[in-house]
Coordinates of C-alpha atoms in Angstrom, one line a residue:
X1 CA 28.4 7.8 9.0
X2 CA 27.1 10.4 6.7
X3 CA 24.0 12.7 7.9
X4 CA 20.7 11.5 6.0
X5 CA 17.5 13.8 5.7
X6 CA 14.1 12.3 5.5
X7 CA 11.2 14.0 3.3
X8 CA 7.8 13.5 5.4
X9 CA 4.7 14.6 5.2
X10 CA 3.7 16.5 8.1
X11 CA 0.9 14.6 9.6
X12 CA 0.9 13.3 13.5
X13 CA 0.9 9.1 11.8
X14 CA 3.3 10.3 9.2
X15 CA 6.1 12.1 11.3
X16 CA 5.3 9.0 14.0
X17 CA 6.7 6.9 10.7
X18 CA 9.9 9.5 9.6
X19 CA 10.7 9.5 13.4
X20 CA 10.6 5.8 13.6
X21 CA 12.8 5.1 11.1
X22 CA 15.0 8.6 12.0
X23 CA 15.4 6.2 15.2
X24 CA 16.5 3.2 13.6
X25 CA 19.5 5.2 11.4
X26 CA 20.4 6.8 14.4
X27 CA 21.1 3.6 16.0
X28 CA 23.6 2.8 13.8
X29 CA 25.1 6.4 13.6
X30 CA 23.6 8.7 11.6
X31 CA 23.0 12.3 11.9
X32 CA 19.6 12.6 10.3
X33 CA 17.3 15.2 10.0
X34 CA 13.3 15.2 9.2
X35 CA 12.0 17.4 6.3
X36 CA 8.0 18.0 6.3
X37 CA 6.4 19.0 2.8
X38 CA 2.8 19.4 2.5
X39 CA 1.6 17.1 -0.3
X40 CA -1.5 18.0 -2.5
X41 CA -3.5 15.2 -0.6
X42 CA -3.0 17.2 2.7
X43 CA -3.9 20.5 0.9
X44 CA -7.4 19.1 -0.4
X45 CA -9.4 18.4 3.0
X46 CA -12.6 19.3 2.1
X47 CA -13.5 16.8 -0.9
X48 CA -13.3 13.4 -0.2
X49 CA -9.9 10.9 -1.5
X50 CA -12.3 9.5 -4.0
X51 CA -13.4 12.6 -5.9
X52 CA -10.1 13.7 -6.0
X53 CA -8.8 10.1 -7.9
X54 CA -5.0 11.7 -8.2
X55 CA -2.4 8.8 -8.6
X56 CA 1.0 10.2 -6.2
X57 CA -1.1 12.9 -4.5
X58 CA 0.4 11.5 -1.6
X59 CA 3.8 11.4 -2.4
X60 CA 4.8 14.1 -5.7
X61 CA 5.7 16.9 -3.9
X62 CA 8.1 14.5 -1.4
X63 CA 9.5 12.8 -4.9
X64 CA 10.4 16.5 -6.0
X65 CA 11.8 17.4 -2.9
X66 CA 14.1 14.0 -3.6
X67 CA 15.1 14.9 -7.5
X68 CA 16.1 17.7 -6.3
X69 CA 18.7 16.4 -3.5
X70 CA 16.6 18.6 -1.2
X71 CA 16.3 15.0 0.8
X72 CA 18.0 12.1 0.3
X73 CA 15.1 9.1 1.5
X74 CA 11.3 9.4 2.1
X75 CA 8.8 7.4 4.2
X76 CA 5.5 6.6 2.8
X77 CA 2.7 4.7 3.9
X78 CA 3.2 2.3 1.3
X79 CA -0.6 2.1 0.7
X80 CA -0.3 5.6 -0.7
X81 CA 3.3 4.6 -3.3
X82 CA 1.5 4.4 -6.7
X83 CA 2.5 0.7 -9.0
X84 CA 4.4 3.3 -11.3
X85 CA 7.7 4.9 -10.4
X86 CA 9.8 7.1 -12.4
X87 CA 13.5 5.3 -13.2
X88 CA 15.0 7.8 -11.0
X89 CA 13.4 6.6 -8.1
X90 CA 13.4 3.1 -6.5
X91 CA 11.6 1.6 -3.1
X92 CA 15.1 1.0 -1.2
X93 CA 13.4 -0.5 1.4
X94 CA 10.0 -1.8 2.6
X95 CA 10.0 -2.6 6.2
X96 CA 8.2 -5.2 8.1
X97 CA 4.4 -5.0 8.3
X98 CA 2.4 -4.1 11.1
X99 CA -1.5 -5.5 11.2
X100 CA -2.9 -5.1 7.9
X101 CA -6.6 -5.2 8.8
X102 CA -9.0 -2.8 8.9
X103 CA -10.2 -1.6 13.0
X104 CA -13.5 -0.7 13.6
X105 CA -14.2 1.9 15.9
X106 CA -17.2 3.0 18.2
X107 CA -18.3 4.4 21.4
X108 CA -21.6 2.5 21.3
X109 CA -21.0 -0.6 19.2
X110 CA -18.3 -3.3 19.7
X111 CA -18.4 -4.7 16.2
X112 CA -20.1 -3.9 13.0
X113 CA -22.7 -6.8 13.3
X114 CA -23.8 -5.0 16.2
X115 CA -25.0 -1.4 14.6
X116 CA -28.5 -0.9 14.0
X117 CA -30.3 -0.3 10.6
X118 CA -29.3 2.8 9.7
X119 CA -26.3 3.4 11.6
X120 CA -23.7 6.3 9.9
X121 CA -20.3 5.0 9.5
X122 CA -17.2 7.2 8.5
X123 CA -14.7 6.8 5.7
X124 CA -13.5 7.7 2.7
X125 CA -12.5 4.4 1.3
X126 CA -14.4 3.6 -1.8
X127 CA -13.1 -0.1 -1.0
X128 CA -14.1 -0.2 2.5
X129 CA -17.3 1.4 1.7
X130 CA -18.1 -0.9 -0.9
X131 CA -17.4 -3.9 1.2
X132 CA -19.1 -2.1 3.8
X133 CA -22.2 -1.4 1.9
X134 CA -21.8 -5.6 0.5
X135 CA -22.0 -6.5 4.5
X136 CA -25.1 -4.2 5.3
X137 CA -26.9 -2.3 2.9
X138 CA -28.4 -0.4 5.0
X139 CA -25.9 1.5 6.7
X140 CA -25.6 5.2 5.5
X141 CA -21.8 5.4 4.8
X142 CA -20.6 9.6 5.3
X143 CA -16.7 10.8 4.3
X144 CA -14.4 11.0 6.8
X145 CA -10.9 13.3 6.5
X146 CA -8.1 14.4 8.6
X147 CA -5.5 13.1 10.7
X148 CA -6.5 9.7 14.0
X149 CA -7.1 12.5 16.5
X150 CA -9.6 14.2 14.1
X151 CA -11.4 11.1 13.0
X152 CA -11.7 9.9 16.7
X153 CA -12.6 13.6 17.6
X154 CA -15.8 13.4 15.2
X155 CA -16.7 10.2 15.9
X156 CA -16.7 11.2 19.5
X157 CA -18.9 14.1 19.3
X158 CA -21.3 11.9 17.7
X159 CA -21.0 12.4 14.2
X160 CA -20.9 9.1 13.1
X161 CA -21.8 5.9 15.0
X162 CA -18.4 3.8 13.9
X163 CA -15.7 4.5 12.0
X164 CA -13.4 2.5 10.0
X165 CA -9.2 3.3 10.4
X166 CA -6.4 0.8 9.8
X167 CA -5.4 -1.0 12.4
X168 CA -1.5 0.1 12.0
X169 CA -2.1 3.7 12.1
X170 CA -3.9 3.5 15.6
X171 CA -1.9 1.3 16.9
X172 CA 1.5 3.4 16.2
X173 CA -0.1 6.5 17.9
X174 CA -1.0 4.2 20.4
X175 CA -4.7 4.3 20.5
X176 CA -5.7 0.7 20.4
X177 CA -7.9 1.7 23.7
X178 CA -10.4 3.3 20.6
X179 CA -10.1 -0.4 18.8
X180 CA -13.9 -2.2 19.2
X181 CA -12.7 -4.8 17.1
X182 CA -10.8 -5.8 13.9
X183 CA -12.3 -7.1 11.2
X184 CA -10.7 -10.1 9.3
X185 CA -9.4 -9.8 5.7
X186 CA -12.2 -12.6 4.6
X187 CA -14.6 -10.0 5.7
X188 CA -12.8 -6.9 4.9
X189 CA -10.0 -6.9 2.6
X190 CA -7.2 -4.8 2.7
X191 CA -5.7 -2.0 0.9
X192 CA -2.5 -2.8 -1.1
X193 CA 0.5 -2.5 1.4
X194 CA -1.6 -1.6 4.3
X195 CA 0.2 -1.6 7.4
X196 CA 3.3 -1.4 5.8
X197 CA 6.1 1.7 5.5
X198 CA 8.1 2.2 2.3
X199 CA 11.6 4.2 2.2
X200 CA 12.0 5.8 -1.2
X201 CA 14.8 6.8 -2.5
X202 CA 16.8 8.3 -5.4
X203 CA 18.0 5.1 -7.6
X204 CA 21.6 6.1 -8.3
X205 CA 22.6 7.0 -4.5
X206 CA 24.5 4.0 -4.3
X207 CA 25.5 5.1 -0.3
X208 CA 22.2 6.0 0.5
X209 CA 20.7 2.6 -0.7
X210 CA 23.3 0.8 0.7
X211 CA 23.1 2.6 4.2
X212 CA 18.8 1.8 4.1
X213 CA 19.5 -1.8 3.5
X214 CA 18.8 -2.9 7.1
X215 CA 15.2 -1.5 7.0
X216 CA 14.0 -4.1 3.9
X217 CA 11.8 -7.2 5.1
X218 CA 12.2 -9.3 2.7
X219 CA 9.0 -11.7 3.6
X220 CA 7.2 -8.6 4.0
X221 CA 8.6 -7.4 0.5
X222 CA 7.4 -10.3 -1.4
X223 CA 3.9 -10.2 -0.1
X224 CA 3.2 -6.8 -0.6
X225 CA 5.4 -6.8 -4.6
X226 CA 2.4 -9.0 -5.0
X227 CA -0.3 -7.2 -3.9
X228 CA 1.4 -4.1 -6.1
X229 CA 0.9 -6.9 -9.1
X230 CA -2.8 -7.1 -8.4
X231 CA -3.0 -3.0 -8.4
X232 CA -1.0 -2.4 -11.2
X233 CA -2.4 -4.9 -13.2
X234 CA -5.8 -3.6 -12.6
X235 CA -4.5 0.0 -13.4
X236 CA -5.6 0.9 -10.4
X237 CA -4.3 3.7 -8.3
X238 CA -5.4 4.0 -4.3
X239 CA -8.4 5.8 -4.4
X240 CA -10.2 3.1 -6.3
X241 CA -12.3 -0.1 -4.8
X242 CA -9.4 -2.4 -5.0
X243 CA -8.1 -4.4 -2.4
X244 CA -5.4 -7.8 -2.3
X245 CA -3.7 -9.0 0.7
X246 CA -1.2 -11.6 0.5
X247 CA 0.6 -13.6 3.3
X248 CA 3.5 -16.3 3.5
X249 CA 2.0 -19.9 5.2
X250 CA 4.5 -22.4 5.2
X251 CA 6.7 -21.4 2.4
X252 CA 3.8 -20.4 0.3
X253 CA 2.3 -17.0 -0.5
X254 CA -1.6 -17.0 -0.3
X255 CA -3.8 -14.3 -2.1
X256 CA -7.0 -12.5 -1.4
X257 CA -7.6 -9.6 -4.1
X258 CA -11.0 -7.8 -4.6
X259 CA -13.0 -5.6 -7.0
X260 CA -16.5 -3.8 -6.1
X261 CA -18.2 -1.4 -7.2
X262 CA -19.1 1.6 -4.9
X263 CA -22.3 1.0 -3.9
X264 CA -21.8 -2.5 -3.2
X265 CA -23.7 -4.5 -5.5
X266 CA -21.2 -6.3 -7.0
X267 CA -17.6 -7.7 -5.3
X268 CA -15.6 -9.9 -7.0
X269 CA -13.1 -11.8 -5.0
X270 CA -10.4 -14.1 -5.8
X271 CA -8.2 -16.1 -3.8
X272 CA -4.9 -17.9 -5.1
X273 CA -1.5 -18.9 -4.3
X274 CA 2.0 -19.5 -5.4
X275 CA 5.6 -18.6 -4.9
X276 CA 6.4 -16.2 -7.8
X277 CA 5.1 -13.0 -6.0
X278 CA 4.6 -10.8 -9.1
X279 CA 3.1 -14.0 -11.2
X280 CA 0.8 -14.6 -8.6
X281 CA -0.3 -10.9 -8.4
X282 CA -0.4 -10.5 -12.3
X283 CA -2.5 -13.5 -12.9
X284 CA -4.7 -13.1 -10.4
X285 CA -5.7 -9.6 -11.4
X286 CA -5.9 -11.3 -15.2
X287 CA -8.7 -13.5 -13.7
X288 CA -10.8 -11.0 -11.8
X289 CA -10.5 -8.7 -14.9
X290 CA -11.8 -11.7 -17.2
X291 CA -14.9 -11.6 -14.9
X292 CA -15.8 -8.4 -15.3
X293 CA -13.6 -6.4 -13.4
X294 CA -12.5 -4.2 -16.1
X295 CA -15.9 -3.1 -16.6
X296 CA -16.6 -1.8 -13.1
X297 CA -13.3 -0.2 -12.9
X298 CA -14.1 1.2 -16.4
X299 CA -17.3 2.8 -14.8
X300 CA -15.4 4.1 -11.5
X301 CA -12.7 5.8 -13.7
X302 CA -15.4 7.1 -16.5
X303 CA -18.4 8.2 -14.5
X304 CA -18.9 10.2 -11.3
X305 CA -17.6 8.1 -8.7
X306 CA -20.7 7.7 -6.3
X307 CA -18.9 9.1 -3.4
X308 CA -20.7 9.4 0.2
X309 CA -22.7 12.9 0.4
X310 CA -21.7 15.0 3.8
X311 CA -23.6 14.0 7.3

């Protein structure tokens, strides 16, 4: 079997990810090797995701490292895979999702109903602040950066009184012992492919697509081609106050897909379903953008985006 090298980004979650899936090739008897490249998302710590608004700056440096056969796969957080490839690339594989939902975390409080007026609460979501800020108004939402350890270190020393992580990233560093609660994706909806991994790959390696095969979940692949729908429908990229989370019930893929605006004031929400996973995405972004949705992502886009000021 021929001897693979992933591109990753250097991260404690993300080589937890490139090792995972280093693991799985290995098991059927690959050589492979793990590549880290910094990424500009990892260079910029000290402005928060949102001001920043760069579509990729997860994953450019990793797709350059790939046209230029420096690697041969990468593994993403899909969450952080813009809508738009370039034809060169392709997702060869999107593997099976671990919770989607949103955790919340605290050393005082054991769920979000529970925090006092007032209460500071880390993240640098403009979607989970503005569904946040939707919930209770009065909480004072401040950015939050760098890797679990970091986040849990801050919170910790009592910088914040919660925070807000993704369940699947705590859980694959095995943390859950932090987890207060999870909050449901009625209340909180989730980021486009949250939870999931994505293997990227160069679209004319026949062998390498062919060898990565194994890792694609298909149910798991429909759902979140879906979701992608929503975003890329929306023009949206990840840094934005989007959210859609679908799900297969019996044969049938079910919808939830949101649009806020920062502060809170106004969330629209839709909720659909259907079997067509890219239909159901497409028109159900067509619907929240015919109730206004273009507008507030128009003001997002065009104005300073009213990101959280430092604690």
């Amino acid at each position: 079997m021929p001897s693979l090298r992933i591109g990753s980004r250097g991260s404690q979650l993300a080589l937890w990810q490139a090792n995972h899936v280093a693991g799985l090739l290995r098991s059927q008897g690959h050589t492979v090797e793990i590549e880290i490249i910094k990424t500009t998302g990892d260079k910029i710590l000290d402005v928060a995701l949102a001001k920043v608004g760069t579509k990729g700056m997860f994953t450019k440096e990793i797709e350059e490292a790939l046209a230029d056969k420096r690697i041969d796969l990468a593994v993403h957080s899909l969450k952080d895979v813009p809508t738009e490839l370039q034809p060169q690339f392709t997702l060869a594989a999107i593997m099976q999702r671990e919770d989607p939902r949103d955790a919340f975390i605290s050393v005082k409080y054991a769920r979000l109903e529970d925090l006092p007026r007032g209460a500071n609460v880390g993240t640098s979501s403009l979607r989970r602040q503005c569904q946040l800020k939707a919930m209770r108004p009065d909480l004072e939402i401040f950015p939050l950066r760098g890797n679990v350890d970091t986040r849990l270190r801050k919170l910790e020393s009592g910088e914040y009184d919660a925070i807000i992580l993704a369940c699947a990233g705590v859980k694959r560093l095995g943390l859950d012992k932090h987890v207060r609660s999870r909050i449901e994706p009625e209340m909180m909806c989730p980021a486009v492919g949250q939870g999931a991994l994505a293997i990227e790959a160069r679209s004319g390696d026949a062998d390498v697509l062919n060898h990565l095969k194994f890792l694609n979940h298909a149910e798991t692949r429909s759902a979140i081609e879906c979701e992608r729908a929503v975003l890329g429908s929306l023009g949206g990229g990840c840094q934005v106050p989007i959210g859609a989370f679908a799900e297969h019930r019996d044969g049938i893929l079910h919808l939830r897909a949101m649009v806020g605006r920062p502060d809170g004031s106004e969330i629209l929400r839709e909720i659909a379903e259907g079997k067509d996973s890219e239909k159901l995405g497409r028109e159900t972004a067509q619907k929240l953008l015919k109730r206004g949705a273009e507008k507030i992502l128009a003001e997002v886009y065009n104005e300073e985006v009213a990101v959280p000021r430092q604690p």
